Coordinates of C-alpha atoms in Angstrom, one line a residue:
X11 CA -35.6 19.7 13.1
X12 CA -33.2 17.1 14.4
X13 CA -31.6 16.7 11.0
X14 CA -30.6 20.3 10.8
X15 CA -26.8 19.6 10.6
X16 CA -27.5 17.4 7.6
X17 CA -30.0 19.9 6.1
X18 CA -27.9 23.0 6.5
X19 CA -25.3 22.3 3.7
X20 CA -28.0 21.5 1.2
X21 CA -30.0 24.6 2.2
X22 CA -26.9 26.8 2.0
X23 CA -26.1 25.4 -1.5
X24 CA -29.6 26.1 -2.6
X25 CA -29.4 29.7 -1.4
X26 CA -26.0 30.2 -3.0
X27 CA -27.0 28.8 -6.3
X28 CA -30.2 30.8 -6.3
X29 CA -28.3 34.0 -5.7
X30 CA -25.8 33.2 -8.5
X31 CA -28.7 32.2 -10.9
X32 CA -30.6 35.4 -10.1
X33 CA -27.5 37.5 -10.4
X34 CA -26.8 36.2 -13.9
X35 CA -30.4 36.8 -15.1
X36 CA -29.5 40.5 -15.5
X37 CA -26.5 39.6 -17.7
X38 CA -28.6 37.4 -20.0
X39 CA -30.2 40.4 -21.7
X40 CA -33.5 38.6 -22.0
X41 CA -31.8 35.3 -22.7
X42 CA -30.0 36.6 -25.8
X43 CA -26.5 36.2 -24.4
X44 CA -25.7 32.4 -24.3
X45 CA -23.0 32.2 -21.6
X46 CA -24.9 34.1 -18.9
X47 CA -28.1 32.2 -19.9
X48 CA -26.4 28.8 -19.5
X49 CA -24.9 29.9 -16.2
X50 CA -28.2 31.1 -14.9
X51 CA -30.1 28.0 -15.9
X52 CA -27.4 25.7 -14.6
X53 CA -27.3 27.6 -11.3
X54 CA -31.1 27.3 -10.8
X55 CA -31.0 23.5 -11.7
X56 CA -28.3 23.0 -9.0
X57 CA -30.3 25.2 -6.6
X58 CA -33.5 23.2 -7.0
X59 CA -31.6 19.9 -6.6
X60 CA -30.1 21.1 -3.4
X61 CA -33.4 22.4 -2.2
X62 CA -35.1 19.1 -2.9
X63 CA -32.4 17.3 -0.9
X64 CA -32.9 19.7 2.0
X65 CA -36.7 19.2 1.9
X66 CA -36.3 15.4 1.7
X67 CA -34.2 15.4 4.9
X68 CA -36.7 17.7 6.8
X69 CA -39.9 16.8 8.5
X70 CA -41.2 20.2 7.6
X71 CA -40.7 21.1 4.0
X72 CA -42.6 24.4 4.5
X73 CA -40.0 25.7 7.0
X74 CA -37.1 24.7 4.6
X75 CA -38.9 26.5 1.7
X76 CA -39.5 29.6 3.8
X77 CA -35.9 29.7 5.0
X78 CA -34.7 29.3 1.4
X79 CA -37.0 32.0 0.1
X80 CA -36.1 34.5 2.9
X81 CA -32.3 33.9 2.6
X82 CA -32.5 34.0 -1.1
X83 CA -34.3 37.4 -1.2
X84 CA -31.8 38.8 1.3
X85 CA -28.7 37.5 -0.6
X86 CA -30.0 38.5 -4.0
X87 CA -30.6 42.1 -2.7
X88 CA -27.0 42.1 -1.3
X89 CA -25.6 40.8 -4.6
X90 CA -27.5 43.5 -6.5
X91 CA -25.9 46.1 -4.3
X92 CA -22.4 44.6 -4.6
X93 CA -22.5 43.6 -8.3
X94 CA -24.7 46.3 -9.8
X95 CA -24.6 49.2 -7.3
X96 CA -28.4 49.0 -6.8
X97 CA -29.5 50.7 -3.6
X98 CA -32.4 49.8 -1.3
X99 CA -34.6 52.5 0.0
X100 CA -35.6 52.6 3.7
X101 CA -38.8 50.6 3.1
X102 CA -36.7 47.9 1.3
X103 CA -34.3 47.8 4.2
X104 CA -37.1 47.4 6.7
X105 CA -38.6 44.7 4.6
X106 CA -35.3 42.8 4.5
X107 CA -35.0 43.1 8.3
X108 CA -38.5 41.6 8.7
X109 CA -37.5 38.7 6.4
X110 CA -34.3 38.1 8.3
X111 CA -36.1 38.2 11.7
X112 CA -38.8 35.9 10.3
X113 CA -36.2 33.4 9.1
X114 CA -34.4 33.4 12.4
X115 CA -37.7 33.0 14.3
X116 CA -38.7 30.0 12.1
X117 CA -35.3 28.4 12.4
X118 CA -35.1 28.8 16.1
X119 CA -38.6 27.8 17.1
X120 CA -39.1 24.9 14.7

């Protein structure tokens, strides 16, 4: 993954906008509130654009997709805790640890 310095900003943007979009989903009230709905949809559009740019720069789109998924799940869980006070149980925490370790492993050994 020799292009990683070029890929990283796109991947980070994809994760950030995925987290924002997923966080606004709660506020849409089943897409009946217009502003949160627009913000959520716009965030996901930017997210997928950034993800497509990261995948175009990578020789292994699967690794980029896996890193995006893992980081996205982790940051959405953290955002839920910070924004909405949702707590993870012990099994959820162990699951997130496995996701983080898996992302690190894939990033380091690819």
